[in-house]
XYZ file of C-alpha atoms in Angstrom:
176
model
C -16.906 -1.007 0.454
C -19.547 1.740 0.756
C -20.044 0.762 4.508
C -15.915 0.901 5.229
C -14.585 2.884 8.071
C -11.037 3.277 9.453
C -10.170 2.989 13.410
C -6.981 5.130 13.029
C -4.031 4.676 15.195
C -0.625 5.107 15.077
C 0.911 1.922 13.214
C 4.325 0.538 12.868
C 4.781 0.581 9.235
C 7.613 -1.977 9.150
C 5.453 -4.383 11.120
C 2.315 -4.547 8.766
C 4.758 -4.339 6.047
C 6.793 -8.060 7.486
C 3.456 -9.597 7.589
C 2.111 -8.974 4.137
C 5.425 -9.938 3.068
C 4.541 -13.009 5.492
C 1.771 -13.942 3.927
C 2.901 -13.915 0.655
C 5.816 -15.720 0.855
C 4.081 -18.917 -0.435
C 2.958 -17.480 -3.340
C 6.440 -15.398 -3.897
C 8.133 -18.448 -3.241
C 5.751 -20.634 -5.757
C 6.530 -17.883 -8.123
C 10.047 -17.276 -7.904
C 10.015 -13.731 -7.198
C 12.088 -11.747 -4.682
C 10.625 -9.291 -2.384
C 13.080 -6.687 -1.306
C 12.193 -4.351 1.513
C 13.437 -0.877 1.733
C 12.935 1.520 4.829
C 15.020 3.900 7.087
C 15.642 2.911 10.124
C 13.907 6.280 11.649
C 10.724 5.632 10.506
C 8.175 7.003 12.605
C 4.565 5.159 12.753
C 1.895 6.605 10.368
C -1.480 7.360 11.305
C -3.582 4.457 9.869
C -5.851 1.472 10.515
C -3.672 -1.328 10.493
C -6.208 -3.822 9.267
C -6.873 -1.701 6.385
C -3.586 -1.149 5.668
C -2.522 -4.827 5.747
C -4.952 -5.256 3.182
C -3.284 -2.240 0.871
C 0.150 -3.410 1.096
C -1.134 -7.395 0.480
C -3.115 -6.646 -2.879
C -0.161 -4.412 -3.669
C 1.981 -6.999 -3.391
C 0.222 -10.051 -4.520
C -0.525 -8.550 -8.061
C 3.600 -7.080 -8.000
C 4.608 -11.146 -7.567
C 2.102 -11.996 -10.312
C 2.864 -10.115 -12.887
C 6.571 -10.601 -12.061
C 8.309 -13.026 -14.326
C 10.158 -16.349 -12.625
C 13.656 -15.419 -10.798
C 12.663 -10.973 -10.597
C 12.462 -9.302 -7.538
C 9.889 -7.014 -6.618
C 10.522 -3.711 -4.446
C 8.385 -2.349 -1.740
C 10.410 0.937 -0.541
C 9.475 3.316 2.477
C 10.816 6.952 1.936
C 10.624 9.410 4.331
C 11.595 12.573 3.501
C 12.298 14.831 6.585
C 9.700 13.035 8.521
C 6.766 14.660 6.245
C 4.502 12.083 4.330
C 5.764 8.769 4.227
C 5.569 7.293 0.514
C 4.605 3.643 0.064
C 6.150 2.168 -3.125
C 5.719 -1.346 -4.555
C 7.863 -2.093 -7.684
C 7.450 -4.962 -10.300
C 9.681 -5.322 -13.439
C 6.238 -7.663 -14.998
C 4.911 -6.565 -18.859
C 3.776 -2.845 -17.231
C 0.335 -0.941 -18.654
C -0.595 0.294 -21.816
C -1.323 4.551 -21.387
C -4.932 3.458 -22.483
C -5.006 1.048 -19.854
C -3.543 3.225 -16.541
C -6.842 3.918 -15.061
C -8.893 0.820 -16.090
C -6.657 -0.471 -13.572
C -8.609 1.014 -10.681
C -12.303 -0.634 -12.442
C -13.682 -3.862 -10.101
C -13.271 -6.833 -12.911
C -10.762 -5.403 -14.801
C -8.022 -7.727 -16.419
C -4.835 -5.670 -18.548
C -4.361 -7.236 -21.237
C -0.670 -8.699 -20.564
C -2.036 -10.485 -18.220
C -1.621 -14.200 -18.414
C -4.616 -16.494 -18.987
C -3.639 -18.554 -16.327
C -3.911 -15.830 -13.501
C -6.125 -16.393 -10.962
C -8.213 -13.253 -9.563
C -11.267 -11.442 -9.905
C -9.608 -8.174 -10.718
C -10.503 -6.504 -7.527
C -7.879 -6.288 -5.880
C -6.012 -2.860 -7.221
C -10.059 -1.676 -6.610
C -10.153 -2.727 -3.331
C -6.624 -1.238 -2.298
C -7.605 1.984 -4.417
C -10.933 2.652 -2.725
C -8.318 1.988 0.960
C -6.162 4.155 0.332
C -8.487 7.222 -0.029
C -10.006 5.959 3.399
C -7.178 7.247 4.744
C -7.030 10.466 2.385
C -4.201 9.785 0.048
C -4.309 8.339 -3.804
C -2.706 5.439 -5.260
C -1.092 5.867 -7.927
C 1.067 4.198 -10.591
C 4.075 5.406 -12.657
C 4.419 2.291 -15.471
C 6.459 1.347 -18.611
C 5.087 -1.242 -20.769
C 7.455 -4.291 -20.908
C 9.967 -3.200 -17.811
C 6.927 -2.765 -14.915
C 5.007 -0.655 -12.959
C 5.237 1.048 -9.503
C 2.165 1.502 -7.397
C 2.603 3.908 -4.835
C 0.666 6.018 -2.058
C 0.957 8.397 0.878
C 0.627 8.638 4.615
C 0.616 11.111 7.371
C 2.895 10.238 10.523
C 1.703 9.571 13.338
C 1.713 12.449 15.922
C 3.956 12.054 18.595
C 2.580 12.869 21.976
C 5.147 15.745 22.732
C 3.657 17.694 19.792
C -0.047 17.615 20.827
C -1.357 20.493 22.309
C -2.079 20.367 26.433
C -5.529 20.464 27.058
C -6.185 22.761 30.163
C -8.312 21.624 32.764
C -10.501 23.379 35.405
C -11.503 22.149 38.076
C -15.509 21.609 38.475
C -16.709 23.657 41.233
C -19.689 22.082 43.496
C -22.206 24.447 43.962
C-alpha cells in the first residue's frame, strides 16, 4: 500500500457502484442479503480513480453482506447535498461494534469479536479500503450500534465540470 497512487478522473459513481454490486451478487445471493441502492438521479461524477474506488465500495460491501444476517438488506446510499461533497454510505443491520472495538476496525488482521468463526477473510479488507479512501483525501468512517449494525461511510469531491475551469490564455510564440 505504501507504493499506491491514484490516476484521478472524473468517474460515474453509479457505474462503479453497479459493478461492485455486480460482483457481489454471488456472495449476496449465497448469503441472502439484499443490496439496496440509493442515489439521485443528478449525480454529478466525482473526482476519483475508478480502480481504486471499485475496490472501496467492494470491501465495503463484501464485509456489509457478511456480517448481515440471512433474509436483511444492506444499504449503500449516495447523498448529494447541493452538489458539494458527495457522501458514500454502506449500511448493515449485522451484530455492529463494541465502542472499544471502533478503531481496531481499521488494524490489518483484525477480527471483531461478533464475528462468526466461520467467516472467511484476513481482516484486511476495512484496512485496505481505509488506507483508499485517504488516497483520495477523505476518511472513512463508521457510525455503529452493537446488535442493530454499522454504517461505513466516506466523502468525495465532484468532479469539475469543464464550464467552471478557468481559460488558460494563450500567446502566440513569436519567431525571432
Amino acid at each position: 500500500m505504501g507504493q499506491a497512487s491514484l490516476r484521478l478522473e472524473p468517474v460515474a459513481l453509479g457505474n462503479v457502484i453497479a459493478e461492485a454490486v455486480e460482483d457481489l451478487h454471488p456472495l449476496a445471493s449465497e448469503r441472502r442479503v439484499r443490496i439496496v441502492i440509493s442515489l439521485p438521479s443528478d449525480l454529478p461524477a466525482v473526482y476519483a480513480d475508478p480502480n481504486k474506488l471499485h475496490q472501496i465500495i467492494l470491501n465495503l460491501l463484501h464485509n456489509a453482506i457478511k456480517f448481515s444476517p440471512p433474509h436483511s438488506t444492506v444499504d449503500i446510499e449516495i447523498t448529494s447535498p447541493r452538489n458539494r461533497e458527495i457522501q458514500i454510505s454502506v449500511r448493515d443491520v449485522g451484530p455492529g461494534l463494541a465502542p472499544e472495538e471502533i478503531e481496531k476496525v481499521f488494524q490489518p488482521f483484525y477480527r471483531a469479536a461478533a464475528t462468526p468463526k466461520q467467516a472467511k477473510g484476513a481482516g484486511l479488507g476495512l484496512t485496505i479500503a481505509k488506507l483508499l479512501v485517504e488516497l483520495h483525501h477523505s476518511r472513512l468512517q463508521i457510525e455503529t450500534t452493537p446488535g442493530e449494525g454499522s454504517c461505513f461511510y466516506f466523502a468525495l469531491q465532484p468532479a469539475v465540470s469543464k464550464q467552471e475551469l478557468p481559460l488558460l490564455q494563450y500567446a502566440p510564440i513569436a519567431n525571432t
